[in-house]
JSON list of C-alpha atoms in Angstrom, two decimals:
[
{"chain": "A", "resi": 1, "resn": "MET", "atom": "CA", "xyz": [14.79, -60.12, -42.81]},
{"chain": "A", "resi": 2, "resn": "SER", "atom": "CA", "xyz": [18.62, -60.61, -43.22]},
{"chain": "A", "resi": 3, "resn": "VAL", "atom": "CA", "xyz": [21.16, -57.80, -43.46]},
{"chain": "A", "resi": 4, "resn": "LYS", "atom": "CA", "xyz": [24.19, -58.33, -45.70]},
{"chain": "A", "resi": 5, "resn": "SER", "atom": "CA", "xyz": [27.51, -56.61, -45.60]},
{"chain": "A", "resi": 6, "resn": "VAL", "atom": "CA", "xyz": [29.54, -55.93, -48.75]},
{"chain": "A", "resi": 7, "resn": "GLN", "atom": "CA", "xyz": [32.36, -54.41, -46.89]},
{"chain": "A", "resi": 8, "resn": "PHE", "atom": "CA", "xyz": [34.53, -57.35, -48.09]},
{"chain": "A", "resi": 9, "resn": "THR", "atom": "CA", "xyz": [33.35, -57.51, -51.49]},
{"chain": "A", "resi": 10, "resn": "VAL", "atom": "CA", "xyz": [33.64, -53.77, -51.93]},
{"chain": "A", "resi": 11, "resn": "ALA", "atom": "CA", "xyz": [37.02, -53.87, -50.50]},
{"chain": "A", "resi": 12, "resn": "ALA", "atom": "CA", "xyz": [37.95, -56.58, -52.85]},
{"chain": "A", "resi": 13, "resn": "HIS", "atom": "CA", "xyz": [36.97, -54.49, -55.83]},
{"chain": "A", "resi": 14, "resn": "ILE", "atom": "CA", "xyz": [38.76, -51.64, -54.72]},
{"chain": "A", "resi": 15, "resn": "VAL", "atom": "CA", "xyz": [42.05, -53.97, -54.48]},
{"chain": "A", "resi": 16, "resn": "ALA", "atom": "CA", "xyz": [41.48, -55.74, -57.71]},
{"chain": "A", "resi": 17, "resn": "ALA", "atom": "CA", "xyz": [40.88, -52.40, -59.58]},
{"chain": "A", "resi": 18, "resn": "LEU", "atom": "CA", "xyz": [44.26, -51.38, -58.28]},
{"chain": "A", "resi": 19, "resn": "GLY", "atom": "CA", "xyz": [46.03, -54.68, -59.05]},
{"chain": "A", "resi": 20, "resn": "PHE", "atom": "CA", "xyz": [44.44, -54.14, -62.71]},
{"chain": "A", "resi": 21, "resn": "ARG", "atom": "CA", "xyz": [46.66, -50.76, -63.10]},
{"chain": "A", "resi": 22, "resn": "PRO", "atom": "CA", "xyz": [49.65, -51.90, -61.28]},
{"chain": "A", "resi": 23, "resn": "GLY", "atom": "CA", "xyz": [51.70, -48.91, -60.11]},
{"chain": "A", "resi": 24, "resn": "GLU", "atom": "CA", "xyz": [49.11, -46.68, -61.49]},
{"chain": "A", "resi": 25, "resn": "GLU", "atom": "CA", "xyz": [47.49, -44.14, -58.76]},
{"chain": "A", "resi": 26, "resn": "VAL", "atom": "CA", "xyz": [43.83, -44.18, -59.09]},
{"chain": "A", "resi": 27, "resn": "SER", "atom": "CA", "xyz": [41.65, -41.41, -57.47]},
{"chain": "A", "resi": 28, "resn": "SER", "atom": "CA", "xyz": [38.81, -42.45, -55.05]},
{"chain": "A", "resi": 29, "resn": "ALA", "atom": "CA", "xyz": [36.52, -40.92, -57.76]},
{"chain": "A", "resi": 30, "resn": "THR", "atom": "CA", "xyz": [37.30, -43.39, -60.49]},
{"chain": "A", "resi": 31, "resn": "LEU", "atom": "CA", "xyz": [37.26, -46.41, -57.68]},
{"chain": "A", "resi": 32, "resn": "ALA", "atom": "CA", "xyz": [33.63, -45.13, -56.58]},
{"chain": "A", "resi": 33, "resn": "GLN", "atom": "CA", "xyz": [32.89, -45.10, -60.23]},
{"chain": "A", "resi": 34, "resn": "SER", "atom": "CA", "xyz": [34.07, -48.55, -60.72]},
{"chain": "A", "resi": 35, "resn": "VAL", "atom": "CA", "xyz": [32.43, -50.09, -57.70]},
{"chain": "A", "resi": 36, "resn": "ASN", "atom": "CA", "xyz": [29.11, -47.97, -58.62]},
{"chain": "A", "resi": 37, "resn": "ALA", "atom": "CA", "xyz": [28.72, -47.16, -54.88]},
{"chain": "A", "resi": 38, "resn": "ASP", "atom": "CA", "xyz": [28.74, -43.69, -52.96]},
{"chain": "A", "resi": 39, "resn": "PRO", "atom": "CA", "xyz": [32.36, -42.28, -52.88]},
{"chain": "A", "resi": 40, "resn": "THR", "atom": "CA", "xyz": [32.10, -41.76, -49.02]},
{"chain": "A", "resi": 41, "resn": "PHE", "atom": "CA", "xyz": [31.73, -45.42, -48.64]},
{"chain": "A", "resi": 42, "resn": "VAL", "atom": "CA", "xyz": [34.64, -46.18, -51.01]},
{"chain": "A", "resi": 43, "resn": "ARG", "atom": "CA", "xyz": [36.86, -43.75, -48.96]},
{"chain": "A", "resi": 44, "resn": "LYS", "atom": "CA", "xyz": [36.16, -45.39, -45.97]},
{"chain": "A", "resi": 45, "resn": "SER", "atom": "CA", "xyz": [37.00, -48.75, -47.24]},
{"chain": "A", "resi": 46, "resn": "LEU", "atom": "CA", "xyz": [40.32, -47.22, -48.95]},
{"chain": "A", "resi": 47, "resn": "SER", "atom": "CA", "xyz": [41.00, -46.10, -45.25]},
{"chain": "A", "resi": 48, "resn": "LYS", "atom": "CA", "xyz": [40.85, -49.39, -43.96]},
{"chain": "A", "resi": 49, "resn": "LEU", "atom": "CA", "xyz": [42.78, -50.73, -46.61]},
{"chain": "A", "resi": 50, "resn": "SER", "atom": "CA", "xyz": [45.50, -48.22, -46.18]},
{"chain": "A", "resi": 51, "resn": "LYS", "atom": "CA", "xyz": [45.49, -48.67, -42.10]},
{"chain": "A", "resi": 52, "resn": "ALA", "atom": "CA", "xyz": [46.24, -52.64, -43.01]},
{"chain": "A", "resi": 53, "resn": "GLY", "atom": "CA", "xyz": [49.06, -51.73, -45.26]},
{"chain": "A", "resi": 54, "resn": "LEU", "atom": "CA", "xyz": [47.43, -53.06, -48.52]},
{"chain": "A", "resi": 55, "resn": "VAL", "atom": "CA", "xyz": [47.08, -49.33, -50.03]},
{"chain": "A", "resi": 56, "resn": "VAL", "atom": "CA", "xyz": [49.04, -46.21, -49.97]},
{"chain": "A", "resi": 57, "resn": "THR", "atom": "CA", "xyz": [46.72, -43.20, -50.22]},
{"chain": "A", "resi": 58, "resn": "ARG", "atom": "CA", "xyz": [47.40, -39.77, -50.92]},
{"chain": "A", "resi": 59, "resn": "ARG", "atom": "CA", "xyz": [44.64, -37.29, -49.63]},
{"chain": "A", "resi": 60, "resn": "GLY", "atom": "CA", "xyz": [43.71, -34.02, -51.00]},
{"chain": "A", "resi": 61, "resn": "LYS", "atom": "CA", "xyz": [42.16, -32.72, -54.57]},
{"chain": "A", "resi": 62, "resn": "SER", "atom": "CA", "xyz": [44.51, -34.78, -56.37]},
{"chain": "A", "resi": 63, "resn": "GLY", "atom": "CA", "xyz": [44.61, -37.85, -54.02]},
{"chain": "A", "resi": 64, "resn": "ALA", "atom": "CA", "xyz": [44.96, -41.41, -55.19]},
{"chain": "A", "resi": 65, "resn": "SER", "atom": "CA", "xyz": [45.69, -44.54, -54.26]},
{"chain": "A", "resi": 66, "resn": "VAL", "atom": "CA", "xyz": [48.27, -47.24, -55.24]},
{"chain": "A", "resi": 67, "resn": "LEU", "atom": "CA", "xyz": [48.93, -50.81, -54.07]},
{"chain": "A", "resi": 68, "resn": "ALA", "atom": "CA", "xyz": [51.21, -51.18, -51.34]},
{"chain": "A", "resi": 69, "resn": "ARG", "atom": "CA", "xyz": [52.70, -54.51, -52.36]},
{"chain": "A", "resi": 70, "resn": "PRO", "atom": "CA", "xyz": [52.46, -56.39, -55.31]},
{"chain": "A", "resi": 71, "resn": "PRO", "atom": "CA", "xyz": [49.25, -58.40, -56.30]},
{"chain": "A", "resi": 72, "resn": "ARG", "atom": "CA", "xyz": [50.75, -61.56, -55.64]},
{"chain": "A", "resi": 73, "resn": "GLN", "atom": "CA", "xyz": [51.63, -60.81, -52.37]},
{"chain": "A", "resi": 74, "resn": "ILE", "atom": "CA", "xyz": [48.09, -59.57, -50.99]},
{"chain": "A", "resi": 75, "resn": "THR", "atom": "CA", "xyz": [45.72, -62.45, -50.29]},
{"chain": "A", "resi": 76, "resn": "LEU", "atom": "CA", "xyz": [41.80, -62.20, -50.20]},
{"chain": "A", "resi": 77, "resn": "LEU", "atom": "CA", "xyz": [41.99, -62.90, -46.35]},
{"chain": "A", "resi": 78, "resn": "ASP", "atom": "CA", "xyz": [44.26, -59.78, -46.24]},
{"chain": "A", "resi": 79, "resn": "ILE", "atom": "CA", "xyz": [41.39, -57.96, -47.62]},
{"chain": "A", "resi": 80, "resn": "TYR", "atom": "CA", "xyz": [38.88, -59.76, -45.40]},
{"chain": "A", "resi": 81, "resn": "ARG", "atom": "CA", "xyz": [40.37, -58.89, -42.35]},
{"chain": "A", "resi": 82, "resn": "ALA", "atom": "CA", "xyz": [41.42, -55.09, -43.55]},
{"chain": "A", "resi": 83, "resn": "SER", "atom": "CA", "xyz": [37.80, -54.59, -44.31]},
{"chain": "A", "resi": 84, "resn": "ALA", "atom": "CA", "xyz": [36.15, -55.33, -41.08]},
{"chain": "A", "resi": 85, "resn": "ALA", "atom": "CA", "xyz": [33.75, -57.32, -42.41]},
{"chain": "A", "resi": 86, "resn": "PRO", "atom": "CA", "xyz": [31.28, -59.55, -40.18]},
{"chain": "A", "resi": 87, "resn": "PRO", "atom": "CA", "xyz": [32.01, -63.28, -39.78]},
{"chain": "A", "resi": 88, "resn": "THR", "atom": "CA", "xyz": [30.31, -65.65, -41.84]},
{"chain": "A", "resi": 89, "resn": "PHE", "atom": "CA", "xyz": [27.15, -65.74, -39.68]},
{"chain": "A", "resi": 90, "resn": "ALA", "atom": "CA", "xyz": [26.19, -64.58, -36.33]},
{"chain": "A", "resi": 91, "resn": "ILE", "atom": "CA", "xyz": [24.52, -66.54, -33.22]},
{"chain": "A", "resi": 92, "resn": "HIS", "atom": "CA", "xyz": [21.34, -64.58, -32.33]},
{"chain": "A", "resi": 93, "resn": "SER", "atom": "CA", "xyz": [21.19, -62.83, -29.23]},
{"chain": "A", "resi": 94, "resn": "TYR", "atom": "CA", "xyz": [17.50, -63.84, -27.82]},
{"chain": "A", "resi": 95, "resn": "PRO", "atom": "CA", "xyz": [17.19, -64.51, -24.38]},
{"chain": "A", "resi": 96, "resn": "VAL", "atom": "CA", "xyz": [17.37, -68.31, -23.62]},
{"chain": "A", "resi": 97, "resn": "GLU", "atom": "CA", "xyz": [13.76, -70.09, -22.69]},
{"chain": "A", "resi": 98, "resn": "LYS", "atom": "CA", "xyz": [15.41, -72.11, -20.00]},
{"chain": "A", "resi": 99, "resn": "LYS", "atom": "CA", "xyz": [12.54, -74.76, -20.41]},
{"chain": "A", "resi": 100, "resn": "CYS", "atom": "CA", "xyz": [13.23, -75.43, -23.81]},
{"chain": "A", "resi": 101, "resn": "PRO", "atom": "CA", "xyz": [16.31, -77.94, -24.36]},
{"chain": "A", "resi": 102, "resn": "ILE", "atom": "CA", "xyz": [16.97, -76.39, -28.07]},
{"chain": "A", "resi": 103, "resn": "SER", "atom": "CA", "xyz": [16.91, -73.07, -26.52]},
{"chain": "A", "resi": 104, "resn": "SER", "atom": "CA", "xyz": [19.17, -73.95, -23.66]},
{"chain": "A", "resi": 105, "resn": "HIS", "atom": "CA", "xyz": [21.77, -75.47, -25.97]},
{"chain": "A", "resi": 106, "resn": "ILE", "atom": "CA", "xyz": [21.63, -74.15, -29.55]},
{"chain": "A", "resi": 107, "resn": "LYS", "atom": "CA", "xyz": [23.66, -71.12, -29.00]},
{"chain": "A", "resi": 108, "resn": "GLU", "atom": "CA", "xyz": [26.90, -73.35, -27.76]},
{"chain": "A", "resi": 109, "resn": "CYS", "atom": "CA", "xyz": [26.50, -75.93, -30.54]},
{"chain": "A", "resi": 110, "resn": "MET", "atom": "CA", "xyz": [25.99, -73.25, -33.44]},
{"chain": "A", "resi": 111, "resn": "SER", "atom": "CA", "xyz": [29.10, -71.50, -31.63]},
{"chain": "A", "resi": 112, "resn": "GLY", "atom": "CA", "xyz": [31.20, -74.41, -32.70]},
{"chain": "A", "resi": 113, "resn": "VAL", "atom": "CA", "xyz": [29.94, -74.73, -36.36]},
{"chain": "A", "resi": 114, "resn": "LEU", "atom": "CA", "xyz": [30.52, -70.97, -36.44]},
{"chain": "A", "resi": 115, "resn": "SER", "atom": "CA", "xyz": [33.86, -71.38, -35.40]},
{"chain": "A", "resi": 116, "resn": "GLU", "atom": "CA", "xyz": [34.73, -74.09, -37.67]},
{"chain": "A", "resi": 117, "resn": "ALA", "atom": "CA", "xyz": [32.97, -72.46, -40.96]},
{"chain": "A", "resi": 118, "resn": "GLN", "atom": "CA", "xyz": [34.80, -69.31, -40.46]},
{"chain": "A", "resi": 119, "resn": "GLY", "atom": "CA", "xyz": [37.63, -71.19, -40.11]},
{"chain": "A", "resi": 120, "resn": "ALA", "atom": "CA", "xyz": [37.34, -72.97, -43.49]},
{"chain": "A", "resi": 121, "resn": "PHE", "atom": "CA", "xyz": [36.00, -69.68, -44.97]},
{"chain": "A", "resi": 122, "resn": "GLU", "atom": "CA", "xyz": [39.12, -67.82, -43.94]},
{"chain": "A", "resi": 123, "resn": "LYS", "atom": "CA", "xyz": [41.40, -70.81, -45.06]},
{"chain": "A", "resi": 124, "resn": "SER", "atom": "CA", "xyz": [40.08, -70.82, -48.45]},
{"chain": "A", "resi": 125, "resn": "LEU", "atom": "CA", "xyz": [40.63, -67.02, -48.83]},
{"chain": "A", "resi": 126, "resn": "ALA", "atom": "CA", "xyz": [44.06, -67.47, -47.97]},
{"chain": "A", "resi": 127, "resn": "LYS", "atom": "CA", "xyz": [44.90, -69.19, -50.86]},
{"chain": "A", "resi": 128, "resn": "ILE", "atom": "CA", "xyz": [43.58, -66.56, -53.52]},
{"chain": "A", "resi": 129, "resn": "THR", "atom": "CA", "xyz": [45.82, -63.63, -54.38]},
{"chain": "A", "resi": 130, "resn": "VAL", "atom": "CA", "xyz": [44.84, -60.33, -56.00]},
{"chain": "A", "resi": 131, "resn": "ALA", "atom": "CA", "xyz": [46.95, -61.34, -58.82]},
{"chain": "A", "resi": 132, "resn": "ASP", "atom": "CA", "xyz": [44.88, -64.66, -58.95]},
{"chain": "A", "resi": 133, "resn": "LEU", "atom": "CA", "xyz": [41.70, -62.13, -59.18]},
{"chain": "A", "resi": 134, "resn": "VAL", "atom": "CA", "xyz": [42.98, -59.88, -61.65]},
{"chain": "A", "resi": 135, "resn": "ARG", "atom": "CA", "xyz": [43.97, -62.88, -63.93]},
{"chain": "A", "resi": 136, "resn": "GLN", "atom": "CA", "xyz": [40.59, -64.29, -63.71]},
{"chain": "A", "resi": 137, "resn": "ILE", "atom": "CA", "xyz": [39.67, -60.92, -64.62]},
{"chain": "A", "resi": 138, "resn": "ARG", "atom": "CA", "xyz": [41.44, -60.10, -67.53]},
{"chain": "A", "resi": 139, "resn": "GLU", "atom": "CA", "xyz": [40.68, -63.61, -68.96]},
{"chain": "A", "resi": 140, "resn": "LYS", "atom": "CA", "xyz": [37.16, -62.68, -68.98]},
{"chain": "A", "resi": 141, "resn": "THR", "atom": "CA", "xyz": [37.43, -59.46, -70.65]},
{"chain": "A", "resi": 142, "resn": "GLN", "atom": "CA", "xyz": [39.27, -61.05, -73.65]}
]
């Protein structure tokens, strides 16, 4: 069974929600409701975004978050890196069966594929800003 990580998409959701309301402070409870996720998970995501300098968060009972810079200056790559999401895929860690030529070399071969795919993925993310996401969302809500 494959395990899927939602760290990046949740972080993108949070930043898009903040970008949708520029300059407005939004509580973690409101963000958790928007994501429809556990508030603790949302707060952990906010913490990562804050450490990366993408979000400014005020803690406490009346705590709230706001983007640290304009949506056009934050890319999906910034969010991806801040979220600490795993790479696009991973090389398995099963032991090598030395008698098998596939087992002996597949990890090395797939490592190159992973590196190339990850690079292309990140290059694509670097081209998309939060402003682009917000614009798409606004178009869909009209």
